[in-house]
Structures are given as C-alpha cells and as structure tokens.
Amino acid sequence: MVWLGFLEEENTSETKKTIHLYSCSKEQPMHQTIEEETNCKICFKQFTHKRSLKHHLKIHTGEKPYKCEICFKQFTHKSSWNYHMKIHSGEKPYKCEICCKQFTQKSHLKIH
C-alpha cells in the first residue's frame, strides 16, 4: 500500500511541492518534485507530469482530435476512441472462463 502526502517547500524561489511516498515495506520516504507548470490553471488540479496535464487540458478546451469515421462521433482521448471502435467492430477480447460471456473492456470482465 502506498500513501501520498504533500509538503510545501519554503526555501525555493518558485513554488514546488514534494510528494512523499510512504511504502509499508520502506521506512525512508521517496521524494519526487512537482513543478508549478504541472498545475491546471483552470481547475487547479495537480499532476506529476506535464504530459498528464496536457491530457487533462483537453477537457477544458473541448478539443476532440479523435473522430470515428463510421458514425462521426469525436473523442477527447485516444483510449475513448479505441473503446468506441470496438462497439462498431463487435470486438470483445475479454472472455469469462466460467460462462464464456465476452466483454469489450477488461474492467467489465472483472466486475462480472
């Protein structure tokens, strides 16, 4: 199990935060610096990586670069587009070993 805690660093000129990852198996916390550029300026949500922030910002901008060529529905994220395309293809790669029911997503199989 991993616990997350946030601590403001006072001796830096720019705002930075440190994540302390406390693992049950280790006594020493690991540190990872998060720079202010990884904070969403719109909703103030914080991310550990710039790529995660970039992914998140599409929600606010309304950008939907992934388009279904069959029904023309548009998606903000490629993962949503991939899931949608399985609906059109009928692909259900996740199969229950007990009853043989098939699912489009692994998470749906786990719930089943």
GROMACS .gro file of N, CA and C in nm:
model
  336
    1MET      N    1   0.084  -0.118   0.000
    1MET     CA    2   0.000   0.000   0.000
    1MET      C    3   0.089   0.124   0.000
    2VAL      N    4   0.051   0.226  -0.075
    2VAL     CA    5   0.128   0.350  -0.084
    2VAL      C    6   0.041   0.466  -0.036
    3TRP      N    7   0.099   0.551   0.047
    3TRP     CA    8   0.029   0.668   0.098
    3TRP      C    9   0.090   0.791   0.036
    4LEU      N   10   0.009   0.889  -0.001
    4LEU     CA   11   0.059   1.013  -0.058
    4LEU      C   12   0.040   1.127   0.041
    5GLY      N   13   0.142   1.210   0.057
    5GLY     CA   14   0.132   1.328   0.141
    5GLY      C   15   0.199   1.445   0.072
    6PHE      N   16   0.152   1.567   0.093
    6PHE     CA   17   0.210   1.683   0.027
    6PHE      C   18   0.273   1.775   0.130
    7LEU      N   19   0.388   1.831   0.095
    7LEU     CA   20   0.460   1.920   0.185
    7LEU      C   21   0.510   2.038   0.103
    8GLU      N   22   0.480   2.159   0.144
    8GLU     CA   23   0.525   2.279   0.075
    8GLU      C   24   0.671   2.305   0.112
    9GLU      N   25   0.756   2.328   0.012
    9GLU     CA   26   0.896   2.361   0.038
    9GLU      C   27   0.907   2.513   0.048
   10GLU      N   28   0.967   2.564   0.155
   10GLU     CA   29   0.973   2.707   0.178
   10GLU      C   30   1.098   2.772   0.121
   11ASN      N   31   1.206   2.699   0.103
   11ASN     CA   32   1.333   2.760   0.065
   11ASN      C   33   1.358   2.756  -0.086
   12THR      N   34   1.254   2.760  -0.168
   12THR     CA   35   1.272   2.768  -0.313
   12THR      C   36   1.206   2.895  -0.363
   13SER      N   37   1.262   2.957  -0.466
   13SER     CA   38   1.207   3.081  -0.518
   13SER      C   39   1.078   3.057  -0.596
   14GLU      N   40   1.067   2.944  -0.663
   14GLU     CA   41   0.944   2.912  -0.735
   14GLU      C   42   0.866   2.808  -0.655
   15THR      N   43   0.738   2.806  -0.674
   15THR     CA   44   0.653   2.714  -0.598
   15THR      C   45   0.676   2.572  -0.645
   16LYS      N   46   0.716   2.488  -0.554
   16LYS     CA   47   0.734   2.346  -0.583
   16LYS      C   48   0.674   2.269  -0.468
   17LYS      N   49   0.636   2.149  -0.498
   17LYS     CA   50   0.585   2.062  -0.392
   17LYS      C   51   0.660   1.931  -0.399
   18THR      N   52   0.664   1.866  -0.286
   18THR     CA   53   0.729   1.736  -0.279
   18THR      C   54   0.624   1.633  -0.242
   19ILE      N   55   0.626   1.524  -0.315
   19ILE     CA   56   0.538   1.413  -0.280
   19ILE      C   57   0.619   1.317  -0.196
   20HIS      N   58   0.565   1.279  -0.086
   20HIS     CA   59   0.628   1.176  -0.005
   20HIS      C   60   0.551   1.046  -0.027
   21LEU      N   61   0.621   0.949  -0.075
   21LEU     CA   62   0.558   0.819  -0.096
   21LEU      C   63   0.600   0.729   0.018
   22TYR      N   64   0.506   0.694   0.100
   22TYR     CA   65   0.535   0.610   0.214
   22TYR      C   66   0.493   0.467   0.181
   23SER      N   67   0.587   0.380   0.176
   23SER     CA   68   0.557   0.240   0.146
   23SER      C   69   0.564   0.162   0.276
   24CYS      N   70   0.477   0.066   0.290
   24CYS     CA   71   0.476  -0.016   0.411
   24CYS      C   72   0.606  -0.092   0.430
   25SER      N   73   0.674  -0.121   0.319
   25SER     CA   74   0.795  -0.202   0.328
   25SER      C   75   0.921  -0.119   0.348
   26LYS      N   76   0.911   0.016   0.336
   26LYS     CA   77   1.028   0.101   0.349
   26LYS      C   78   1.004   0.208   0.456
   27GLU      N   79   1.108   0.239   0.531
   27GLU     CA   80   1.095   0.342   0.633
   27GLU      C   81   1.124   0.480   0.576
   28GLN      N   82   1.213   0.489   0.476
   28GLN     CA   83   1.250   0.617   0.418
   28GLN      C   84   1.152   0.656   0.307
   29PRO      N   85   1.096   0.777   0.312
   29PRO     CA   86   1.008   0.820   0.203
   29PRO      C   87   1.089   0.852   0.077
   30MET      N   88   1.031   0.825  -0.038
   30MET     CA   89   1.094   0.863  -0.164
   30MET      C   90   1.040   1.001  -0.197
   31HIS      N   91   1.120   1.086  -0.262
   31HIS     CA   92   1.078   1.222  -0.295
   31HIS      C   93   1.072   1.239  -0.446
   32GLN      N   94   0.972   1.312  -0.492
   32GLN     CA   95   0.960   1.347  -0.632
   32GLN      C   96   0.912   1.491  -0.635
   33THR      N   97   0.985   1.578  -0.707
   33THR     CA   98   0.948   1.718  -0.713
   33THR      C   99   0.843   1.741  -0.821
   34ILE      N  100   0.744   1.821  -0.787
   34ILE     CA  101   0.640   1.859  -0.883
   34ILE      C  102   0.652   2.009  -0.906
   35GLU      N  103   0.671   2.051  -1.030
   35GLU     CA  104   0.683   2.192  -1.060
   35GLU      C  105   0.545   2.253  -1.085
   36GLU      N  106   0.536   2.383  -1.067
   36GLU     CA  107   0.409   2.453  -1.080
   36GLU      C  108   0.348   2.437  -1.219
   37GLU      N  109   0.429   2.419  -1.322
   37GLU     CA  110   0.378   2.405  -1.458
   37GLU      C  111   0.287   2.284  -1.473
   38THR      N  112   0.285   2.196  -1.375
   38THR     CA  113   0.200   2.077  -1.384
   38THR      C  114   0.067   2.097  -1.313
   39ASN      N  115   0.036   2.220  -1.277
   39ASN     CA  116  -0.094   2.252  -1.217
   39ASN      C  117  -0.186   2.307  -1.325
   40CYS      N  118  -0.311   2.264  -1.327
   40CYS     CA  119  -0.410   2.317  -1.420
   40CYS      C  120  -0.447   2.458  -1.375
   41LYS      N  121  -0.432   2.555  -1.463
   41LYS     CA  122  -0.462   2.695  -1.430
   41LYS      C  123  -0.614   2.721  -1.426
   42ILE      N  124  -0.693   2.626  -1.477
   42ILE     CA  125  -0.837   2.644  -1.482
   42ILE      C  126  -0.905   2.587  -1.357
   43CYS      N  127  -0.876   2.462  -1.325
   43CYS     CA  128  -0.943   2.398  -1.210
   43CYS      C  129  -0.847   2.369  -1.095
   44PHE      N  130  -0.718   2.400  -1.113
   44PHE     CA  131  -0.614   2.386  -1.012
   44PHE      C  132  -0.580   2.243  -0.974
   45LYS      N  133  -0.625   2.148  -1.056
   45LYS     CA  134  -0.589   2.009  -1.032
   45LYS      C  135  -0.439   1.994  -1.055
   46GLN      N  136  -0.374   1.910  -0.976
   46GLN     CA  137  -0.229   1.895  -0.982
   46GLN      C  138  -0.191   1.762  -1.045
   47PHE      N  139  -0.087   1.765  -1.127
   47PHE     CA  140  -0.037   1.646  -1.194
   47PHE      C  141   0.112   1.633  -1.170
   48THR      N  142   0.162   1.510  -1.176
   48THR     CA  143   0.305   1.488  -1.154
   48THR      C  144   0.386   1.502  -1.283
   49HIS      N  145   0.320   1.495  -1.397
   49HIS     CA  146   0.391   1.503  -1.525
   49HIS      C  147   0.320   1.601  -1.618
   50LYS      N  148   0.398   1.672  -1.700
   50LYS     CA  149   0.342   1.767  -1.795
   50LYS      C  150   0.251   1.697  -1.895
   51ARG      N  151   0.285   1.574  -1.934
   51ARG     CA  152   0.201   1.502  -2.032
   51ARG      C  153   0.063   1.472  -1.974
   52SER      N  154   0.056   1.450  -1.842
   52SER     CA  155  -0.074   1.427  -1.778
   52SER      C  156  -0.158   1.555  -1.779
   53LEU      N  157  -0.092   1.669  -1.756
   53LEU     CA  158  -0.162   1.797  -1.761
   53LEU      C  159  -0.212   1.824  -1.903
   54LYS      N  160  -0.129   1.797  -2.002
   54LYS     CA  161  -0.168   1.817  -2.142
   54LYS      C  162  -0.290   1.732  -2.176
   55HIS      N  163  -0.290   1.609  -2.130
   55HIS     CA  164  -0.402   1.517  -2.149
   55HIS      C  165  -0.529   1.574  -2.083
   56HIS      N  166  -0.514   1.625  -1.963
   56HIS     CA  167  -0.625   1.681  -1.885
   56HIS      C  168  -0.682   1.808  -1.949
   57LEU      N  169  -0.597   1.895  -2.003
   57LEU     CA  170  -0.642   2.024  -2.056
   57LEU      C  171  -0.741   2.010  -2.170
   58LYS      N  172  -0.740   1.898  -2.240
   58LYS     CA  173  -0.835   1.876  -2.349
   58LYS      C  174  -0.979   1.880  -2.298
   59ILE      N  175  -0.999   1.848  -2.172
   59ILE     CA  176  -1.133   1.853  -2.111
   59ILE      C  177  -1.184   1.998  -2.111
   60HIS      N  178  -1.095   2.092  -2.078
   60HIS     CA  179  -1.134   2.233  -2.069
   60HIS      C  180  -1.145   2.300  -2.205
   61THR      N  181  -1.059   2.263  -2.299
   61THR     CA  182  -1.058   2.328  -2.430
   61THR      C  183  -1.166   2.275  -2.522
   62GLY      N  184  -1.217   2.156  -2.491
   62GLY     CA  185  -1.317   2.095  -2.578
   62GLY      C  186  -1.256   2.029  -2.700
   63GLU      N  187  -1.123   2.023  -2.704
   63GLU     CA  188  -1.053   1.962  -2.817
   63GLU      C  189  -1.088   1.813  -2.826
   64LYS      N  190  -1.128   1.771  -2.945
   64LYS     CA  191  -1.162   1.630  -2.968
   64LYS      C  192  -1.096   1.585  -3.099
   65PRO      N  193  -0.968   1.552  -3.092
   65PRO     CA  194  -0.894   1.519  -3.215
   65PRO      C  195  -0.919   1.380  -3.271
   66TYR      N  196  -0.987   1.293  -3.198
   66TYR     CA  197  -1.009   1.156  -3.243
   66TYR      C  198  -1.153   1.141  -3.290
   67LYS      N  199  -1.169   1.106  -3.419
   67LYS     CA  200  -1.301   1.101  -3.480
   67LYS      C  201  -1.331   0.962  -3.536
   68CYS      N  202  -1.450   0.914  -3.508
   68CYS     CA  203  -1.496   0.787  -3.563
   68CYS      C  204  -1.538   0.812  -3.708
   69GLU      N  205  -1.479   0.738  -3.800
   69GLU     CA  206  -1.512   0.754  -3.942
   69GLU      C  207  -1.642   0.682  -3.979
   70ILE      N  208  -1.699   0.608  -3.886
   70ILE     CA  209  -1.824   0.537  -3.913
   70ILE      C  210  -1.945   0.622  -3.873
   71CYS      N  211  -1.947   0.672  -3.749
   71CYS     CA  212  -2.062   0.750  -3.702
   71CYS      C  213  -2.027   0.897  -3.677
   72PHE      N  214  -1.900   0.934  -3.697
   72PHE     CA  215  -1.851   1.072  -3.686
   72PHE      C  216  -1.851   1.128  -3.544
   73LYS      N  217  -1.867   1.044  -3.445
   73LYS     CA  218  -1.856   1.088  -3.306
   73LYS      C  219  -1.710   1.123  -3.280
   74GLN      N  220  -1.686   1.226  -3.199
   74GLN     CA  221  -1.550   1.272  -3.171
   74GLN      C  222  -1.515   1.249  -3.024
   75PHE      N  223  -1.384   1.230  -3.000
   75PHE     CA  224  -1.337   1.196  -2.866
   75PHE      C  225  -1.218   1.281  -2.826
   76THR      N  226  -1.212   1.311  -2.699
   76THR     CA  227  -1.102   1.389  -2.643
   76THR      C  228  -0.975   1.305  -2.631
   77HIS      N  229  -0.990   1.179  -2.594
   77HIS     CA  230  -0.874   1.093  -2.571
   77HIS      C  231  -0.876   0.970  -2.661
   78LYS      N  232  -0.759   0.926  -2.699
   78LYS     CA  233  -0.747   0.811  -2.788
   78LYS      C  234  -0.803   0.684  -2.725
   79SER      N  235  -0.788   0.669  -2.595
   79SER     CA  236  -0.838   0.550  -2.527
   79SER      C  237  -0.991   0.540  -2.539
   80SER      N  238  -1.059   0.653  -2.533
   80SER     CA  239  -1.205   0.654  -2.551
   80SER      C  240  -1.243   0.617  -2.694
   81TRP      N  241  -1.166   0.667  -2.789
   81TRP     CA  242  -1.188   0.634  -2.931
   81TRP      C  243  -1.167   0.485  -2.954
   82ASN      N  244  -1.060   0.428  -2.896
   82ASN     CA  245  -1.033   0.285  -2.911
   82ASN      C  246  -1.148   0.201  -2.856
   83TYR      N  247  -1.199   0.238  -2.740
   83TYR     CA  248  -1.313   0.167  -2.680
   83TYR      C  249  -1.435   0.177  -2.772
   84HIS      N  250  -1.462   0.295  -2.823
   84HIS     CA  251  -1.576   0.318  -2.911
   84HIS      C  252  -1.566   0.233  -3.038
   85MET      N  253  -1.448   0.223  -3.095
   85MET     CA  254  -1.431   0.149  -3.220
   85MET      C  255  -1.462   0.000  -3.201
   86LYS      N  256  -1.444  -0.052  -3.081
   86LYS     CA  257  -1.478  -0.192  -3.053
   86LYS      C  258  -1.629  -0.215  -3.062
   87ILE      N  259  -1.706  -0.111  -3.037
   87ILE     CA  260  -1.852  -0.121  -3.048
   87ILE      C  261  -1.890  -0.148  -3.194
   88HIS      N  262  -1.829  -0.074  -3.286
   88HIS     CA  263  -1.859  -0.091  -3.428
   88HIS      C  264  -1.808  -0.225  -3.482
   89SER      N  265  -1.691  -0.266  -3.436
   89SER     CA  266  -1.631  -0.389  -3.488
   89SER      C  267  -1.690  -0.514  -3.423
   90GLY      N  268  -1.753  -0.495  -3.306
   90GLY     CA  269  -1.807  -0.610  -3.233
   90GLY      C  270  -1.700  -0.687  -3.158
   91GLU      N  271  -1.579  -0.631  -3.155
   91GLU     CA  272  -1.467  -0.698  -3.087
   91GLU      C  273  -1.492  -0.703  -2.936
   92LYS      N  274  -1.478  -0.822  -2.881
   92LYS     CA  275  -1.491  -0.842  -2.736
   92LYS      C  276  -1.379  -0.937  -2.694
   93PRO      N  277  -1.259  -0.881  -2.673
   93PRO     CA  278  -1.142  -0.965  -2.647
   93PRO      C  279  -1.132  -1.026  -2.508
   94TYR      N  280  -1.217  -0.985  -2.414
   94TYR     CA  281  -1.207  -1.034  -2.277
   94TYR      C  282  -1.322  -1.131  -2.249
   95LYS      N  283  -1.285  -1.257  -2.222
   95LYS     CA  284  -1.384  -1.364  -2.210
   95LYS      C  285  -1.382  -1.426  -2.071
   96CYS      N  286  -1.500  -1.445  -2.013
   96CYS     CA  287  -1.514  -1.513  -1.885
   96CYS      C  288  -1.486  -1.662  -1.906
   97GLU      N  289  -1.397  -1.716  -1.827
   97GLU     CA  290  -1.359  -1.858  -1.838
   97GLU      C  291  -1.467  -1.951  -1.783
   98ILE      N  292  -1.561  -1.897  -1.707
   98ILE     CA  293  -1.666  -1.980  -1.647
   98ILE      C  294  -1.789  -1.990  -1.737
   99CYS      N  295  -1.841  -1.875  -1.781
   99CYS     CA  296  -1.966  -1.877  -1.860
   99CYS      C  297  -1.946  -1.840  -2.007
  100CYS      N  298  -1.824  -1.804  -2.044
  100CYS     CA  299  -1.787  -1.770  -2.182
  100CYS      C  300  -1.844  -1.636  -2.232
  101LYS      N  301  -1.903  -1.555  -2.145
  101LYS     CA  302  -1.951  -1.423  -2.185
  101LYS      C  303  -1.830  -1.337  -2.218
  102GLN      N  304  -1.842  -1.255  -2.323
  102GLN     CA  305  -1.730  -1.173  -2.367
  102GLN      C  306  -1.757  -1.024  -2.344
  103PHE      N  307  -1.648  -0.947  -2.326
  103PHE     CA  308  -1.657  -0.806  -2.292
  103PHE      C  309  -1.560  -0.724  -2.376
  104THR      N  310  -1.594  -0.597  -2.396
  104THR     CA  311  -1.507  -0.507  -2.471
  104THR      C  312  -1.393  -0.453  -2.385
  105GLN      N  313  -1.412  -0.449  -2.254
  105GLN     CA  314  -1.309  -0.397  -2.164
  105GLN      C  315  -1.277  -0.497  -2.054
  106LYS      N  316  -1.150  -0.498  -2.014
  106LYS     CA  317  -1.104  -0.587  -1.907
  106LYS      C  318  -1.175  -0.555  -1.775
  107SER      N  319  -1.199  -0.427  -1.751
  107SER     CA  320  -1.265  -0.386  -1.627
  107SER      C  321  -1.408  -0.441  -1.619
  108HIS      N  322  -1.475  -0.452  -1.732
  108HIS     CA  323  -1.611  -0.508  -1.733
  108HIS      C  324  -1.608  -0.657  -1.699
  109LEU      N  325  -1.505  -0.726  -1.747
  109LEU     CA  326  -1.489  -0.868  -1.713
  109LEU      C  327  -1.466  -0.884  -1.564
  110LYS      N  328  -1.382  -0.799  -1.505
  110LYS     CA  329  -1.354  -0.808  -1.361
  110LYS      C  330  -1.480  -0.784  -1.278
  111ILE      N  331  -1.563  -0.690  -1.320
  111ILE     CA  332  -1.688  -0.662  -1.249
  111ILE      C  333  -1.782  -0.782  -1.258
  112HIS      N  334  -1.785  -0.845  -1.375
  112HIS     CA  335  -1.870  -0.962  -1.399
  112HIS      C  336  -1.829  -1.075  -1.306
   0.00000   0.00000   0.00000
